[in-house]
mmCIF file of C-alpha atoms in Angstrom:
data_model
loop_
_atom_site.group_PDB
_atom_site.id
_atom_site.type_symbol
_atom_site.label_atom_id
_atom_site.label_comp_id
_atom_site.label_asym_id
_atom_site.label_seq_id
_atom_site.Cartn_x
_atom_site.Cartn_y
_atom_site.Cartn_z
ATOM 1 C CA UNK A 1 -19.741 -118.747 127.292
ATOM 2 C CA UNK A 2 -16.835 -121.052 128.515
ATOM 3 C CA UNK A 3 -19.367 -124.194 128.662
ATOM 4 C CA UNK A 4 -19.186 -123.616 125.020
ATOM 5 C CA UNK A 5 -15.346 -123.712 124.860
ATOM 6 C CA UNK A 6 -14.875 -127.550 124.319
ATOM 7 C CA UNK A 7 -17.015 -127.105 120.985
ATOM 8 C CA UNK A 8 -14.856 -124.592 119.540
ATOM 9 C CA UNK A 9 -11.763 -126.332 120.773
ATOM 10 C CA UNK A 10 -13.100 -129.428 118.810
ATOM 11 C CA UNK A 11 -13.393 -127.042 114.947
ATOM 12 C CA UNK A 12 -10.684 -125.723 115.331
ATOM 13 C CA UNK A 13 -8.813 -127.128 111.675
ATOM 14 C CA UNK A 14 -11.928 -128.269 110.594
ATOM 15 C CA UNK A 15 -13.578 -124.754 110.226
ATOM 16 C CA UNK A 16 -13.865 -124.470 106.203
ATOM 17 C CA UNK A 17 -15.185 -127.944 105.558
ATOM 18 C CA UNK A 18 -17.761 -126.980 108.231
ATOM 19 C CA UNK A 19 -18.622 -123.910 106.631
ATOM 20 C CA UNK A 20 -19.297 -125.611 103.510
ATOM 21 C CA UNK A 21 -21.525 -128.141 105.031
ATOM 22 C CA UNK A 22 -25.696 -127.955 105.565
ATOM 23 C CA UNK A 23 -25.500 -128.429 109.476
ATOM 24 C CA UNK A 24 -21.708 -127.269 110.189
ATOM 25 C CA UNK A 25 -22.376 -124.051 108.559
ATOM 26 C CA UNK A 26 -25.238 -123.647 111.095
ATOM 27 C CA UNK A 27 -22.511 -124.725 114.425
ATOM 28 C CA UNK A 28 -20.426 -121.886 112.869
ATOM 29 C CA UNK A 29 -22.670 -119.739 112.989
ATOM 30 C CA UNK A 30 -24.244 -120.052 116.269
ATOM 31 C CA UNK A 31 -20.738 -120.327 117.877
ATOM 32 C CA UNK A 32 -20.188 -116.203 116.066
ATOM 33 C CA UNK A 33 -23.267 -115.368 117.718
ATOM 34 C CA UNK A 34 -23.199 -116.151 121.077
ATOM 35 C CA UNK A 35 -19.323 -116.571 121.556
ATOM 36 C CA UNK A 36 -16.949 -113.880 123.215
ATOM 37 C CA UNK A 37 -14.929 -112.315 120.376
ATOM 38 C CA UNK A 38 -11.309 -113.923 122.185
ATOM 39 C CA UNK A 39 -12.853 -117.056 121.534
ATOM 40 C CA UNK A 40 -14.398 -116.949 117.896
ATOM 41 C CA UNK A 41 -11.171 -115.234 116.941
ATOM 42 C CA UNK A 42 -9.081 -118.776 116.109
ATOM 43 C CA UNK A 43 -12.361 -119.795 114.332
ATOM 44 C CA UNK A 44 -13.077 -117.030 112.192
ATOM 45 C CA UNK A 45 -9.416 -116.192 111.352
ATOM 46 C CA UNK A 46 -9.247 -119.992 110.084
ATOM 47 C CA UNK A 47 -12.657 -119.042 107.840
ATOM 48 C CA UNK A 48 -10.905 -115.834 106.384
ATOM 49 C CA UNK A 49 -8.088 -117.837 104.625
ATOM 50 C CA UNK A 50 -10.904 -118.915 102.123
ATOM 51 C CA UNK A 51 -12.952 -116.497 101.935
ATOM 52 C CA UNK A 52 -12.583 -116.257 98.359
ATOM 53 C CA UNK A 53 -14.590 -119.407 97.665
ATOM 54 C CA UNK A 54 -17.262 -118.981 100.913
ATOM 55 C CA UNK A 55 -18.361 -115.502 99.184
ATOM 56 C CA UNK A 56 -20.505 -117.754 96.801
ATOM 57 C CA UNK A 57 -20.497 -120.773 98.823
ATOM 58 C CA UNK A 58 -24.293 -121.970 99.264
ATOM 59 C CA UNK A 59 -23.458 -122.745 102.998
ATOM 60 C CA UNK A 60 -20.810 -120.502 103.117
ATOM 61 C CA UNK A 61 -22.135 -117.301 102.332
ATOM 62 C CA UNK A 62 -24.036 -117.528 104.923
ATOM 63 C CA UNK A 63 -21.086 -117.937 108.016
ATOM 64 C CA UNK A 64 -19.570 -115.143 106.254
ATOM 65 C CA UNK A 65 -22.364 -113.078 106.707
ATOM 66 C CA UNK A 66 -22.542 -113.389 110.541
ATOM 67 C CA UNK A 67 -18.994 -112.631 110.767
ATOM 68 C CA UNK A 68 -19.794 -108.976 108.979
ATOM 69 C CA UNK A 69 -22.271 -108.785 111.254
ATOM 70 C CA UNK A 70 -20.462 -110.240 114.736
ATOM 71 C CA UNK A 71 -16.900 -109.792 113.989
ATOM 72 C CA UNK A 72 -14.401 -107.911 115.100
ATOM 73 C CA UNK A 73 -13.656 -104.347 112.492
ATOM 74 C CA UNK A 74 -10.587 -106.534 111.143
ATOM 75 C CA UNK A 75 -12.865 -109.600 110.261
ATOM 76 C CA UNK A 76 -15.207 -107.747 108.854
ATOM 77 C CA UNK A 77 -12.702 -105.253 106.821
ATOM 78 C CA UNK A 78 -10.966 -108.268 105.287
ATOM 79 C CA UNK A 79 -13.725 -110.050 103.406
ATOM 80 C CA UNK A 80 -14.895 -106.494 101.883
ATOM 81 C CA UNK A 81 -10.821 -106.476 100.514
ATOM 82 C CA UNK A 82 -11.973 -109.694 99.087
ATOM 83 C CA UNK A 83 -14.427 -108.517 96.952
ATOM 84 C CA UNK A 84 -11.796 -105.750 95.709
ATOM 85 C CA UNK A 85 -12.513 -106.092 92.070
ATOM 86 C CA UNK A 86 -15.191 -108.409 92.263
ATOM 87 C CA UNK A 87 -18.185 -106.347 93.718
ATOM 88 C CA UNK A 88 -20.124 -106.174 90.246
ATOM 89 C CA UNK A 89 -19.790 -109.895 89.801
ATOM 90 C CA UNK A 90 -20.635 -111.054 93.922
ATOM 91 C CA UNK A 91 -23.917 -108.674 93.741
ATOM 92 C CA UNK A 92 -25.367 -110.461 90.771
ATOM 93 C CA UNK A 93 -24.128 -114.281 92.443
ATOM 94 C CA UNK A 94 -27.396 -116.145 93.912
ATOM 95 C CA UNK A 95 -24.978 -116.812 97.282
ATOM 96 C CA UNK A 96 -22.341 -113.636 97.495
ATOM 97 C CA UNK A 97 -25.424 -110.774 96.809
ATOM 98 C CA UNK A 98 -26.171 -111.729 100.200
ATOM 99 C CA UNK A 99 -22.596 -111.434 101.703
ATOM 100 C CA UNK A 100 -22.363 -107.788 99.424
ATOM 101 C CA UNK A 101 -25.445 -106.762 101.155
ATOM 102 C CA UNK A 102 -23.779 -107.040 104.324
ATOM 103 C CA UNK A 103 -20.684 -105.680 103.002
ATOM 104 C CA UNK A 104 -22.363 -102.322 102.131
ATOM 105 C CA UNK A 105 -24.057 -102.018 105.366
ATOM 106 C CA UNK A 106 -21.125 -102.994 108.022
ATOM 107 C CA UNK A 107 -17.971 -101.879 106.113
ATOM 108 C CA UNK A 108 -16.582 -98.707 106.741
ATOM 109 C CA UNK A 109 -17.731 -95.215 104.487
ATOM 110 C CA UNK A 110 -14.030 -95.625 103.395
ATOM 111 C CA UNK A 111 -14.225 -98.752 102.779
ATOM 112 C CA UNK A 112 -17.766 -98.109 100.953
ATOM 113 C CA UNK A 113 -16.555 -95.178 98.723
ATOM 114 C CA UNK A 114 -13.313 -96.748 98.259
ATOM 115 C CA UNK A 115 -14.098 -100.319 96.960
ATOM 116 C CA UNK A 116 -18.019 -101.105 96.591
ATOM 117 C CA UNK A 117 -18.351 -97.895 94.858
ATOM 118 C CA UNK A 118 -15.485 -97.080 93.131
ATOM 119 C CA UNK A 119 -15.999 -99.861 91.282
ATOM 120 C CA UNK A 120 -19.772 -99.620 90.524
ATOM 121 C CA UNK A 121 -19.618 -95.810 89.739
ATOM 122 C CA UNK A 122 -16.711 -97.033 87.161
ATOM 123 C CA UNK A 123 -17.847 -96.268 83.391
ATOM 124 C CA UNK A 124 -20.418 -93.900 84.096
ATOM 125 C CA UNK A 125 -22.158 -96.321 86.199
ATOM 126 C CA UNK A 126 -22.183 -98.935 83.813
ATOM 127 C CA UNK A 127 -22.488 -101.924 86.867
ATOM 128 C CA UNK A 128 -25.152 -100.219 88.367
ATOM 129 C CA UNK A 129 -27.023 -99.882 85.241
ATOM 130 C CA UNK A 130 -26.804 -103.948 84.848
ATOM 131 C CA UNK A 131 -27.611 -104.722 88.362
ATOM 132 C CA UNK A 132 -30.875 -102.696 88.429
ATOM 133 C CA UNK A 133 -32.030 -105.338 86.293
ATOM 134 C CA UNK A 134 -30.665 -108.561 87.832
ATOM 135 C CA UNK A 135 -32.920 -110.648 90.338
ATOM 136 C CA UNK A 136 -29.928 -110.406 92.820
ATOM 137 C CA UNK A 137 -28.371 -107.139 91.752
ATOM 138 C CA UNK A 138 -31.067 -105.032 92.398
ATOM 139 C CA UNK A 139 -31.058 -105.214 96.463
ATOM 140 C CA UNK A 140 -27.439 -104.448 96.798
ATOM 141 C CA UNK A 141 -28.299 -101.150 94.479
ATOM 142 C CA UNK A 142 -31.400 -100.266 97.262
ATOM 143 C CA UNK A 143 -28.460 -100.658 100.020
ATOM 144 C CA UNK A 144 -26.383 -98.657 98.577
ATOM 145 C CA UNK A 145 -29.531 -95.988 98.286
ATOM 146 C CA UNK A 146 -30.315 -96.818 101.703
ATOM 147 C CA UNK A 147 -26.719 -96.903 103.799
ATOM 148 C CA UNK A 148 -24.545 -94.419 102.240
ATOM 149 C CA UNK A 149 -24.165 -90.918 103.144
ATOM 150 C CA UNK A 150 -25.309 -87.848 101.309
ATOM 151 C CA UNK A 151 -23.246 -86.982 98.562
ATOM 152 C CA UNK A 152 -22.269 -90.879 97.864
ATOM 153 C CA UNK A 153 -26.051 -91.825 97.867
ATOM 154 C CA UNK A 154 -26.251 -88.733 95.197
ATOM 155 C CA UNK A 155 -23.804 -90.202 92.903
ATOM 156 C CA UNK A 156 -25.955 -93.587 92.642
ATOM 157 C CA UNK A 157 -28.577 -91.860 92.422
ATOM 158 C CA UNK A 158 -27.330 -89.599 89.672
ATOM 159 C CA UNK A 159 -26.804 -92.717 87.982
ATOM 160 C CA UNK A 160 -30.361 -93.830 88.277
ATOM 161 C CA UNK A 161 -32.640 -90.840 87.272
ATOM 162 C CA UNK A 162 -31.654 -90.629 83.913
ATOM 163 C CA UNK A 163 -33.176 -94.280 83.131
ATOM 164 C CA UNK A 164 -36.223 -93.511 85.676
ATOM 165 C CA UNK A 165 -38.873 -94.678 83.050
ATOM 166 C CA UNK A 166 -36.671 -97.835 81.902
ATOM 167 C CA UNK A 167 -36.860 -98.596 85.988
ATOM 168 C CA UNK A 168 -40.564 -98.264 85.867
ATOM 169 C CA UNK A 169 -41.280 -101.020 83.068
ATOM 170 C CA UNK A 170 -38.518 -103.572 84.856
ATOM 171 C CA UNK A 171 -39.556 -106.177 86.959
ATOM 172 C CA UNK A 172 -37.307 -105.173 89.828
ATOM 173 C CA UNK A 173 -37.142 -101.432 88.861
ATOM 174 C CA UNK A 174 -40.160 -100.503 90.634
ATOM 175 C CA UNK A 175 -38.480 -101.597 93.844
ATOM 176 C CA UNK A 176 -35.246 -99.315 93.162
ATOM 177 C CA UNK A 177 -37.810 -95.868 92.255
ATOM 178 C CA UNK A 178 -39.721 -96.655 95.602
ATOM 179 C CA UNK A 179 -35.592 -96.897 97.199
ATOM 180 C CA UNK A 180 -34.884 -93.641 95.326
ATOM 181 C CA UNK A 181 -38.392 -91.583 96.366
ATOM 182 C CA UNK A 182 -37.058 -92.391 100.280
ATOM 183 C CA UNK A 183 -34.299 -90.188 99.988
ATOM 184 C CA UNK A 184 -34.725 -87.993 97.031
ATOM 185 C CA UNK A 185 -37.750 -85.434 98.075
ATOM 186 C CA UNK A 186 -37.765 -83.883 93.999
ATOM 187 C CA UNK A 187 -38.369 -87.600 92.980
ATOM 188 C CA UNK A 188 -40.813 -88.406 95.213
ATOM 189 C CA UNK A 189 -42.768 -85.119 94.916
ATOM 190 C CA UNK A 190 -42.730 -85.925 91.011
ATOM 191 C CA UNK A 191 -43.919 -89.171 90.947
ATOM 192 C CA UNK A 192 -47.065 -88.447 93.373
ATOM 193 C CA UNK A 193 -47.577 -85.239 90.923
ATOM 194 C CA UNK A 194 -47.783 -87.864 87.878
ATOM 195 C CA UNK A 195 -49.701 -91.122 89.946
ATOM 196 C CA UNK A 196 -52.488 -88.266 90.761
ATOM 197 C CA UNK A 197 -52.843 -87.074 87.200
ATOM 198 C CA UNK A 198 -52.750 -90.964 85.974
ATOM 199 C CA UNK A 199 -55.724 -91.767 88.279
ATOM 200 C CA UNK A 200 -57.820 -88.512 87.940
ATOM 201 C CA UNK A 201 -57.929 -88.859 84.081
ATOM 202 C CA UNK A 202 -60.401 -90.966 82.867
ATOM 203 C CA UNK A 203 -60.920 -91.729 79.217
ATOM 204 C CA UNK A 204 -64.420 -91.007 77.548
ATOM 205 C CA UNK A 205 -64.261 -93.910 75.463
ATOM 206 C CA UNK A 206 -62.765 -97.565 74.620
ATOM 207 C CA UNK A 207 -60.879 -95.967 71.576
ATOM 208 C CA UNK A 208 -59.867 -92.893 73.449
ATOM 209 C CA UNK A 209 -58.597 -95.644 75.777
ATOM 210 C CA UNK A 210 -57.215 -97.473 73.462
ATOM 211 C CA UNK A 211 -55.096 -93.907 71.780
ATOM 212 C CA UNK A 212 -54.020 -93.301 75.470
ATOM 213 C CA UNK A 213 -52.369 -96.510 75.937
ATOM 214 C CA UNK A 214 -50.920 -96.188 72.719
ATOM 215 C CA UNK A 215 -49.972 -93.221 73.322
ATOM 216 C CA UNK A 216 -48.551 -93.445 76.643
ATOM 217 C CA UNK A 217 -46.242 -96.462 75.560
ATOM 218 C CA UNK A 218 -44.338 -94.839 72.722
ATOM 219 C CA UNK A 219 -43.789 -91.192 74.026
ATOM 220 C CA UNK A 220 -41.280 -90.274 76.508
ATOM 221 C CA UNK A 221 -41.765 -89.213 80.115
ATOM 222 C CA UNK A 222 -41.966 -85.681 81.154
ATOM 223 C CA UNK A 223 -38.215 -84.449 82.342
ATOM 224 C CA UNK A 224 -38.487 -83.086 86.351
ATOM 225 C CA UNK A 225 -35.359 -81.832 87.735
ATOM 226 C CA UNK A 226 -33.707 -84.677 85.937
ATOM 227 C CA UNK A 227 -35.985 -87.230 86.475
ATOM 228 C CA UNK A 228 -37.792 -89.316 83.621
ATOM 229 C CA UNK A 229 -35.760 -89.954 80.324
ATOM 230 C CA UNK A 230 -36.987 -92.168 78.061
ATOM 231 C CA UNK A 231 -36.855 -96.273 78.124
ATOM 232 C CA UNK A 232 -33.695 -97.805 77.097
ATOM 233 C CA UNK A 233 -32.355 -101.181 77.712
ATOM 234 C CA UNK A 234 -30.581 -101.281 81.059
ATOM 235 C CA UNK A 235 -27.445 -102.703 79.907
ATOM 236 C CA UNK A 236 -26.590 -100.253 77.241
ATOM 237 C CA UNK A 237 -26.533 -97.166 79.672
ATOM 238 C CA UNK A 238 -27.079 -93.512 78.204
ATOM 239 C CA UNK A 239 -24.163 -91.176 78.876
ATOM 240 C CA UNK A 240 -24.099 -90.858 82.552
ATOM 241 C CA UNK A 241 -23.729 -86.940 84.173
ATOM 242 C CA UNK A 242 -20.521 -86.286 85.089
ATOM 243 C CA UNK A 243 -21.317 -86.040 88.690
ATOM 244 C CA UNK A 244 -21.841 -89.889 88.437
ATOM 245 C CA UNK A 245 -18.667 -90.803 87.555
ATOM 246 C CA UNK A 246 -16.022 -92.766 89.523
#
């Protein structure tokens, strides 16, 4: 709106340290939102020219974020080039996991096969593997599941299957198989196989109980269509398919 002209007239070389601030960061943003892009444009390209530091800002992070999300394609294109080499470390950050979230969602499938992935799929997976675990990590791995076309989704998930039962005993993991079963039908007809025989057996005593449990914690899940190999620790990955590699 042009009423709202004389306020971005006024941040103009102040933009950054306004970004950076509790309340500025907040201005910013709601100047993004409602603002014609010939008129954020001054604004935002002022932002981009430390973008490098907002990515984890704790004010920051979140400015960049609207920009993905309001921004013209070349805004938005240049602050996924600034996580070129950083991706693994931004989606485990407390701040930038947010601003990679948005990154995998708004960028371009070039731009999502060609940087976020390239570099996650790296080592047989080895980042992904990490982040699966990681209290931050773990929702930019269900956007990737979630936003990505066919055969990229079926390289991360590639990744994932073979550690299916070290998912299932994480404290984050669950939320990643529940990702997976969305858009993997074999996985999600294989899980409701084995959640129906879990709750239709029922143990005829407390030591039979007692065996089962044992049991069930030291032996390895079943193997369907890939799915199920046995726990390992997430940050030592098993030798990932070759399908899954960058």
């Amino acid at each position: 709106p042009t009423d709202a002209q004389f306020v971005l007239d006024a941040l103009v070389g102040q933009v950054v340290p306004l970004a950076r601030h509790a309340f500025g960061c907040r201005v910013l943003q709601r100047m993004i939102e409602h603002c014609t892009p010939a008129q954020t444009t001054p604004i935002i390209d002022e932002l981009l020219e430390a973008v490098d530091s907002l990515l984890t800002d704790q004010y920051g992070n979140y400015v960049v974020q609207h920009v993905l999300e309001s921004g013209m394609a070349r805004h938005r294109s240049a602050i996924v080039h600034a996580t070129r080499g950083r991706v693994h470390e931004l989606a485990c950050h407390k701040f930038a996991s947010n601003v990679m979230e948005k990154c995998v969602q708004h960028c371009t499938p070039d731009e999502r096969h060609n940087i976020i992935l390239a570099e996650l799929l790296r080592n047989g997976g080895a980042p992904i593997y990490s982040m699966v675990g990681d209290q931050y990590g773990n929702y930019v791995v269900q956007k990737l599941i979630e936003v990505c076309d066919a055969p990229h989704r079926e390289r991360v998930l590639a990744v994932l299957r073979p550690m299916l039962a070290t998912l299932d005993q994480l404290c984050y993991g669950k939320h990643i198989i529940q990702c997976m079963a969305k858009h993997d039908p074999a996985l999600a007809a294989y899980l409701n196989a084995t959640r129906g025989a879990s709750s239709s057996s029922s143990p005829t005593s407390g030591a039979a109980s007692s065996s089962s449990a044992s049991s069930s914690s030291s032996s390895t899940a079943p193997s369907v269509a890939g799915v199920g190999a046995g726990p390992g620790c997430v940050l030592s990955p098993p030798t990932a398919p070759a399908s899954a590699t960058a």
